[in-house]
Amino acid sequence: MRARASLTVERDPDGRSSVRELRSQSPLALVPRRGTAAGRDPAVTVHLVGSASTPLAGDDVELDVRVGPGADLVLTGVAAAVALPGTDRPSRLTVRVDVGEGASLQYLPEPTVITARADHRTLLSATMGPGARLRCRDVLVAGRSGERAGRYAGTTRVCDGSRVLLVQTQELGDAVLQGSPAHLAGRRVLGTEFLVWDADPQVASAGDWWSLTPLAHRGSLATAVGPDAVSTRRDLDAALLAHPGWAAHAVGG
Amino acid sequence: MPGLASLVLADSRFPGGGHVHSGGLEEAVARGLVTGLDDLGPFLRGRLRTAGLIAASFAAAAAVLAPTRPGPTPATREPQRAPDARSDSGLPPDRWAELDGELDARTPSPAQRDASRAQGRGTLRAVRAAWPSPVLDALVAVHPRPHHPLLAGAVIGLAGDGPAEAARCIGYLAVSGPASAAVRLLGLDPFAVNATLVRLGDDLDDVVATAERAAHGPVADLPAPSAPVLDLMAQTHARQHGEHVRLFVS
């Protein structure tokens, strides 16, 4: 299936953020959170819902997200994405985000499971305006329990104005690479979280299987490698606590 | 056939200070992830196909950029000393800044950025004496401690070798240093370690082919494969190196 989805969030004169444009197509649905809790939150929360079994080989999904100046958006997944085999073509997911001046976006999809014989490619391309804040979490699971991973290559590229902050391609599905002590050391789950959120840490922090490192120009990257998605997410959370800008935000609400 | 520049730069006797780096192997040994020859091969192969591919690609791109001149196509690649390096060399300094920034963006670990720049700085003194060129000045103008792959690639390009030679030299260095460190850290048989290194020949050929292809395209599209555990270990190693006795800087 080929699908194009887009989402625009802007800041209203009263300081609250609201959805201005929302278009989605099967197999990807965008569902704004409603209810009283949503009414109290000045940020907008939109759920990403895979409305069919996705991503399936041959699927080509593009999502454009624009967060206008001063607006705040939380874009979350509701269930793990399971990359499944189908035709002989790879499945593709392209997400382009544009975070305006003083705006914020938290892009928090659920883990992606790369099942055997899947062939999944992703691209996340983000551009940030002055003073913008961005948090992107990515958790990849190399196959279901006891299963070898299919093929996966996902590239993240984040730019701040004309300056590039992070370019990174994650690759799964190559047993030699995954087994290498330089790559996943035989572990099954890889989590990364990119953060540009106020103050970056002055120095890197590291636990046994996670690290939080300040990037060369601006922003930080948390990395965790674990045996399962739960412990890997826990390690990412530990890494985020070492981030002064994020920790202040998390405590202050 | 590789020319003199890539042979000199890949020689362990080259006075560039590369011998103080283990490329993450010391930390992998400290964690028990590499205990002998059986793990060394996979460690080196993983390193070559990730950090090695990035370094080789940027070296190849630097080798393509270094000999560029304004006007006619560079028929001769002899570095020419110009009275005013900046204007007459015709070098687009923004291209070097672009390469430097894109390589920084592919190196999320500060310990690894520092190791790359420390080796670049060490190499700079030696290559400036051997291959003086305004191209090197342009590279240093971007950052006083140029990334090692950019500097080495620029020198190889200036000396008349192409991107493939630059990629082969830097790809090889990405594993030869850790291999030699393995002999010292684990007391392994040097002949067996050397044989392990040589068995990476096909992987190195793949890296060279990918790097050379990418070197002629846009800088933004240069490969960026991550090495998650290598990144984690680089930070732990830097901390341990500061607090305890370690043999290698990285």
PDB file of C-alpha atoms in Angstrom, chain A residues 67-252:
ATOM      1  CA  VAL A  67       5.097  22.037  14.052  1.00  0.00           C
ATOM      2  CA  GLY A  68       4.571  25.782  13.700  1.00  0.00           C
ATOM      3  CA  PRO A  69       6.505  28.400  15.697  1.00  0.00           C
ATOM      4  CA  GLY A  70       5.936  28.036  19.439  1.00  0.00           C
ATOM      5  CA  ALA A  71       3.664  24.989  19.136  1.00  0.00           C
ATOM      6  CA  ASP A  72       4.154  21.710  21.007  1.00  0.00           C
ATOM      7  CA  LEU A  73       3.378  18.262  19.631  1.00  0.00           C
ATOM      8  CA  VAL A  74       3.746  14.775  21.053  1.00  0.00           C
ATOM      9  CA  LEU A  75       3.485  12.107  18.379  1.00  0.00           C
ATOM     10  CA  THR A  76       3.285   8.621  19.865  1.00  0.00           C
ATOM     11  CA  GLY A  77       2.752   5.090  18.710  1.00  0.00           C
ATOM     12  CA  VAL A  78       0.139   2.864  20.285  1.00  0.00           C
ATOM     13  CA  ALA A  79       1.485  -0.580  19.403  1.00  0.00           C
ATOM     14  CA  ALA A  80       4.713  -2.072  18.208  1.00  0.00           C
ATOM     15  CA  ALA A  81       5.179  -2.008  14.460  1.00  0.00           C
ATOM     16  CA  VAL A  82       5.968  -5.429  13.073  1.00  0.00           C
ATOM     17  CA  ALA A  83       7.820  -5.410   9.764  1.00  0.00           C
ATOM     18  CA  LEU A  84       6.506  -8.390   7.823  1.00  0.00           C
ATOM     19  CA  PRO A  85       7.512  -9.996   4.540  1.00  0.00           C
ATOM     20  CA  GLY A  86       5.231  -9.826   1.536  1.00  0.00           C
ATOM     21  CA  THR A  87       6.237  -9.188  -2.050  1.00  0.00           C
ATOM     22  CA  ASP A  88       9.861  -9.011  -3.095  1.00  0.00           C
ATOM     23  CA  ARG A  89       9.923  -5.240  -2.669  1.00  0.00           C
ATOM     24  CA  PRO A  90      11.093  -3.623   0.571  1.00  0.00           C
ATOM     25  CA  SER A  91       8.681  -1.704   2.764  1.00  0.00           C
ATOM     26  CA  ARG A  92       9.493   1.966   3.231  1.00  0.00           C
ATOM     27  CA  LEU A  93       8.619   4.535   5.837  1.00  0.00           C
ATOM     28  CA  THR A  94       9.709   8.120   5.295  1.00  0.00           C
ATOM     29  CA  VAL A  95       9.053  10.672   8.009  1.00  0.00           C
ATOM     30  CA  ARG A  96       9.890  14.325   7.450  1.00  0.00           C
ATOM     31  CA  VAL A  97       9.536  16.691  10.369  1.00  0.00           C
ATOM     32  CA  ASP A  98       9.916  20.435  10.472  1.00  0.00           C
ATOM     33  CA  VAL A  99      10.009  21.968  13.934  1.00  0.00           C
ATOM     34  CA  GLY A 100       9.587  25.728  13.814  1.00  0.00           C
ATOM     35  CA  GLU A 101      11.172  28.448  15.913  1.00  0.00           C
ATOM     36  CA  GLY A 102      10.612  27.838  19.628  1.00  0.00           C
ATOM     37  CA  ALA A 103       8.428  24.806  18.857  1.00  0.00           C
ATOM     38  CA  SER A 104       8.790  21.296  20.241  1.00  0.00           C
ATOM     39  CA  LEU A 105       8.179  17.813  18.972  1.00  0.00           C
ATOM     40  CA  GLN A 106       8.418  14.516  20.784  1.00  0.00           C
ATOM     41  CA  TYR A 107       8.348  11.701  18.252  1.00  0.00           C
ATOM     42  CA  LEU A 108       7.906   8.487  20.232  1.00  0.00           C
ATOM     43  CA  PRO A 109       6.856   5.570  18.058  1.00  0.00           C
ATOM     44  CA  GLU A 110       6.600   2.152  19.687  1.00  0.00           C
ATOM     45  CA  PRO A 111       9.351  -0.414  18.982  1.00  0.00           C
ATOM     46  CA  THR A 112       9.706  -1.791  15.471  1.00  0.00           C
ATOM     47  CA  VAL A 113      10.126  -5.547  15.280  1.00  0.00           C
ATOM     48  CA  ILE A 114      12.000  -6.726  12.206  1.00  0.00           C
ATOM     49  CA  THR A 115      10.677 -10.228  11.576  1.00  0.00           C
ATOM     50  CA  ALA A 116      12.504 -12.870   9.541  1.00  0.00           C
ATOM     51  CA  ARG A 117      12.401 -12.206   5.785  1.00  0.00           C
ATOM     52  CA  ALA A 118      11.149  -8.642   6.243  1.00  0.00           C
ATOM     53  CA  ASP A 119      12.998  -5.959   4.306  1.00  0.00           C
ATOM     54  CA  HIS A 120      12.245  -2.586   5.814  1.00  0.00           C
ATOM     55  CA  ARG A 121      13.818   0.826   5.110  1.00  0.00           C
ATOM     56  CA  THR A 122      13.160   4.004   6.998  1.00  0.00           C
ATOM     57  CA  LEU A 123      14.223   7.595   6.741  1.00  0.00           C
ATOM     58  CA  LEU A 124      13.659  10.214   9.405  1.00  0.00           C
ATOM     59  CA  SER A 125      14.619  13.656   8.247  1.00  0.00           C
ATOM     60  CA  ALA A 126      14.238  16.516  10.702  1.00  0.00           C
ATOM     61  CA  THR A 127      14.896  20.227  10.388  1.00  0.00           C
ATOM     62  CA  MET A 128      14.811  22.555  13.352  1.00  0.00           C
ATOM     63  CA  GLY A 129      14.323  26.280  13.645  1.00  0.00           C
ATOM     64  CA  PRO A 130      16.028  28.548  16.211  1.00  0.00           C
ATOM     65  CA  GLY A 131      15.279  27.502  19.790  1.00  0.00           C
ATOM     66  CA  ALA A 132      13.321  24.445  18.636  1.00  0.00           C
ATOM     67  CA  ARG A 133      13.252  21.317  20.776  1.00  0.00           C
ATOM     68  CA  LEU A 134      13.162  17.788  19.451  1.00  0.00           C
ATOM     69  CA  ARG A 135      13.079  14.351  20.998  1.00  0.00           C
ATOM     70  CA  CYS A 136      13.060  11.256  18.776  1.00  0.00           C
ATOM     71  CA  ARG A 137      13.014   7.742  20.189  1.00  0.00           C
ATOM     72  CA  ASP A 138      13.735   4.682  18.081  1.00  0.00           C
ATOM     73  CA  VAL A 139      13.695   1.132  19.423  1.00  0.00           C
ATOM     74  CA  LEU A 140      14.466  -1.705  17.019  1.00  0.00           C
ATOM     75  CA  VAL A 141      13.953  -5.363  17.821  1.00  0.00           C
ATOM     76  CA  ALA A 142      15.871  -7.882  15.732  1.00  0.00           C
ATOM     77  CA  GLY A 143      13.174 -10.491  15.186  1.00  0.00           C
ATOM     78  CA  ARG A 144      10.466 -11.898  17.403  1.00  0.00           C
ATOM     79  CA  SER A 145      11.546 -14.149  20.264  1.00  0.00           C
ATOM     80  CA  GLY A 146      13.789 -16.914  18.973  1.00  0.00           C
ATOM     81  CA  GLU A 147      13.609 -15.584  15.425  1.00  0.00           C
ATOM     82  CA  ARG A 148      16.364 -14.155  13.253  1.00  0.00           C
ATOM     83  CA  ALA A 149      15.889 -10.610  12.092  1.00  0.00           C
ATOM     84  CA  GLY A 150      14.950  -9.725   8.556  1.00  0.00           C
ATOM     85  CA  ARG A 151      16.719  -6.866   6.816  1.00  0.00           C
ATOM     86  CA  TYR A 152      16.455  -3.355   8.105  1.00  0.00           C
ATOM     87  CA  ALA A 153      18.213  -0.087   7.325  1.00  0.00           C
ATOM     88  CA  GLY A 154      17.046   3.145   8.900  1.00  0.00           C
ATOM     89  CA  THR A 155      18.669   6.531   8.507  1.00  0.00           C
ATOM     90  CA  THR A 156      18.148   9.523  10.753  1.00  0.00           C
ATOM     91  CA  ARG A 157      19.274  12.950   9.615  1.00  0.00           C
ATOM     92  CA  VAL A 158      18.748  16.012  11.807  1.00  0.00           C
ATOM     93  CA  CYS A 159      19.617  19.547  10.734  1.00  0.00           C
ATOM     94  CA  ASP A 160      19.584  22.724  12.736  1.00  0.00           C
ATOM     95  CA  GLY A 161      19.217  25.499  10.187  1.00  0.00           C
ATOM     96  CA  SER A 162      21.937  24.735   7.648  1.00  0.00           C
ATOM     97  CA  ARG A 163      24.049  22.753  10.111  1.00  0.00           C
ATOM     98  CA  VAL A 164      23.868  18.988  10.328  1.00  0.00           C
ATOM     99  CA  LEU A 165      23.685  17.604  13.864  1.00  0.00           C
ATOM    100  CA  LEU A 166      23.333  13.863  13.420  1.00  0.00           C
ATOM    101  CA  VAL A 167      23.459  11.384  10.560  1.00  0.00           C
ATOM    102  CA  GLN A 168      23.171   7.765  11.501  1.00  0.00           C
ATOM    103  CA  THR A 169      22.092   4.575   9.766  1.00  0.00           C
ATOM    104  CA  GLN A 170      21.021   1.602  11.860  1.00  0.00           C
ATOM    105  CA  GLU A 171      21.304  -1.756  10.215  1.00  0.00           C
ATOM    106  CA  LEU A 172      19.839  -5.057  11.357  1.00  0.00           C
ATOM    107  CA  GLY A 173      19.572  -8.467   9.810  1.00  0.00           C
ATOM    108  CA  ASP A 174      23.215  -9.238   9.197  1.00  0.00           C
ATOM    109  CA  ALA A 175      24.130 -11.997  11.647  1.00  0.00           C
ATOM    110  CA  VAL A 176      27.859 -11.267  11.399  1.00  0.00           C
ATOM    111  CA  LEU A 177      27.359  -7.592  12.142  1.00  0.00           C
ATOM    112  CA  GLN A 178      24.867  -8.159  14.969  1.00  0.00           C
ATOM    113  CA  GLY A 179      27.135 -10.732  16.569  1.00  0.00           C
ATOM    114  CA  SER A 180      30.160  -8.441  16.416  1.00  0.00           C
ATOM    115  CA  PRO A 181      31.282  -6.971  19.762  1.00  0.00           C
ATOM    116  CA  ALA A 182      31.598  -3.681  17.837  1.00  0.00           C
ATOM    117  CA  HIS A 183      27.923  -3.632  16.776  1.00  0.00           C
ATOM    118  CA  LEU A 184      25.228  -5.346  18.905  1.00  0.00           C
ATOM    119  CA  ALA A 185      27.492  -7.895  20.615  1.00  0.00           C
ATOM    120  CA  GLY A 186      24.827 -10.540  20.040  1.00  0.00           C
ATOM    121  CA  ARG A 187      22.094  -8.537  21.761  1.00  0.00           C
ATOM    122  CA  ARG A 188      18.709  -8.216  20.120  1.00  0.00           C
ATOM    123  CA  VAL A 189      17.401  -4.739  20.831  1.00  0.00           C
ATOM    124  CA  LEU A 190      18.869  -1.391  19.849  1.00  0.00           C
ATOM    125  CA  GLY A 191      17.473   1.823  21.259  1.00  0.00           C
ATOM    126  CA  THR A 192      18.483   5.353  20.398  1.00  0.00           C
ATOM    127  CA  GLU A 193      17.044   8.656  21.449  1.00  0.00           C
ATOM    128  CA  PHE A 194      17.998  11.974  19.946  1.00  0.00           C
ATOM    129  CA  LEU A 195      17.473  15.059  22.063  1.00  0.00           C
ATOM    130  CA  VAL A 196      17.791  18.740  21.450  1.00  0.00           C
ATOM    131  CA  TRP A 197      16.142  19.978  24.603  1.00  0.00           C
ATOM    132  CA  ASP A 198      17.635  23.075  26.217  1.00  0.00           C
ATOM    133  CA  ALA A 199      20.982  22.466  27.943  1.00  0.00           C
ATOM    134  CA  ASP A 200      23.083  19.596  26.611  1.00  0.00           C
ATOM    135  CA  PRO A 201      25.295  17.653  29.022  1.00  0.00           C
ATOM    136  CA  GLN A 202      28.854  18.960  29.286  1.00  0.00           C
ATOM    137  CA  VAL A 203      30.318  15.480  29.267  1.00  0.00           C
ATOM    138  CA  ALA A 204      29.151  12.029  28.247  1.00  0.00           C
ATOM    139  CA  SER A 205      27.619   9.563  30.707  1.00  0.00           C
ATOM    140  CA  ALA A 206      27.654   5.824  30.343  1.00  0.00           C
ATOM    141  CA  GLY A 207      26.287   2.751  32.086  1.00  0.00           C
ATOM    142  CA  ASP A 208      27.155  -0.828  31.224  1.00  0.00           C
ATOM    143  CA  TRP A 209      24.930  -0.931  28.144  1.00  0.00           C
ATOM    144  CA  TRP A 210      23.876   2.662  27.576  1.00  0.00           C
ATOM    145  CA  SER A 211      25.463   6.030  26.952  1.00  0.00           C
ATOM    146  CA  LEU A 212      24.399   9.628  26.630  1.00  0.00           C
ATOM    147  CA  THR A 213      26.759  11.677  24.503  1.00  0.00           C
ATOM    148  CA  PRO A 214      26.749  15.346  23.585  1.00  0.00           C
ATOM    149  CA  LEU A 215      26.963  15.744  19.802  1.00  0.00           C
ATOM    150  CA  ALA A 216      29.591  17.960  18.182  1.00  0.00           C
ATOM    151  CA  HIS A 217      27.469  21.074  17.666  1.00  0.00           C
ATOM    152  CA  ARG A 218      24.177  20.794  19.456  1.00  0.00           C
ATOM    153  CA  GLY A 219      22.001  18.006  20.816  1.00  0.00           C
ATOM    154  CA  SER A 220      22.676  14.669  22.436  1.00  0.00           C
ATOM    155  CA  LEU A 221      22.258  11.024  21.594  1.00  0.00           C
ATOM    156  CA  ALA A 222      21.281   8.283  24.016  1.00  0.00           C
ATOM    157  CA  THR A 223      22.125   4.758  22.924  1.00  0.00           C
ATOM    158  CA  ALA A 224      21.181   1.494  24.610  1.00  0.00           C
ATOM    159  CA  VAL A 225      21.680  -2.116  23.579  1.00  0.00           C
ATOM    160  CA  GLY A 226      19.752  -4.801  25.419  1.00  0.00           C
ATOM    161  CA  PRO A 227      18.283  -8.296  25.452  1.00  0.00           C
ATOM    162  CA  ASP A 228      14.658  -7.084  25.278  1.00  0.00           C
ATOM    163  CA  ALA A 229      12.641  -3.949  24.555  1.00  0.00           C
ATOM    164  CA  VAL A 230      11.630  -3.350  28.174  1.00  0.00           C
ATOM    165  CA  SER A 231      15.151  -3.242  29.601  1.00  0.00           C
ATOM    166  CA  THR A 232      16.414  -1.258  26.616  1.00  0.00           C
ATOM    167  CA  ARG A 233      13.749   1.400  27.162  1.00  0.00           C
ATOM    168  CA  ARG A 234      14.620   1.436  30.850  1.00  0.00           C
ATOM    169  CA  ASP A 235      18.266   2.085  29.922  1.00  0.00           C
ATOM    170  CA  LEU A 236      17.218   4.885  27.563  1.00  0.00           C
ATOM    171  CA  ASP A 237      15.227   6.419  30.429  1.00  0.00           C
ATOM    172  CA  ALA A 238      18.320   6.183  32.649  1.00  0.00           C
ATOM    173  CA  ALA A 239      20.354   7.904  29.952  1.00  0.00           C
ATOM    174  CA  LEU A 240      17.780  10.694  29.651  1.00  0.00           C
ATOM    175  CA  LEU A 241      17.968  11.401  33.377  1.00  0.00           C
ATOM    176  CA  ALA A 242      21.602  12.373  32.802  1.00  0.00           C
ATOM    177  CA  HIS A 243      20.470  15.045  30.325  1.00  0.00           C
ATOM    178  CA  PRO A 244      20.201  18.361  32.203  1.00  0.00           C
ATOM    179  CA  GLY A 245      17.737  19.999  29.815  1.00  0.00           C
ATOM    180  CA  TRP A 246      15.422  16.999  29.636  1.00  0.00           C
ATOM    181  CA  ALA A 247      15.693  16.177  33.368  1.00  0.00           C
ATOM    182  CA  ALA A 248      14.616  19.740  34.248  1.00  0.00           C
ATOM    183  CA  HIS A 249      11.665  19.434  31.854  1.00  0.00           C
ATOM    184  CA  ALA A 250      10.651  15.994  33.189  1.00  0.00           C
ATOM    185  CA  VAL A 251      10.756  17.174  36.811  1.00  0.00           C
ATOM    186  CA  GLY A 252       9.079  20.484  36.120  1.00  0.00           C
TER     187      GLY A 252
END
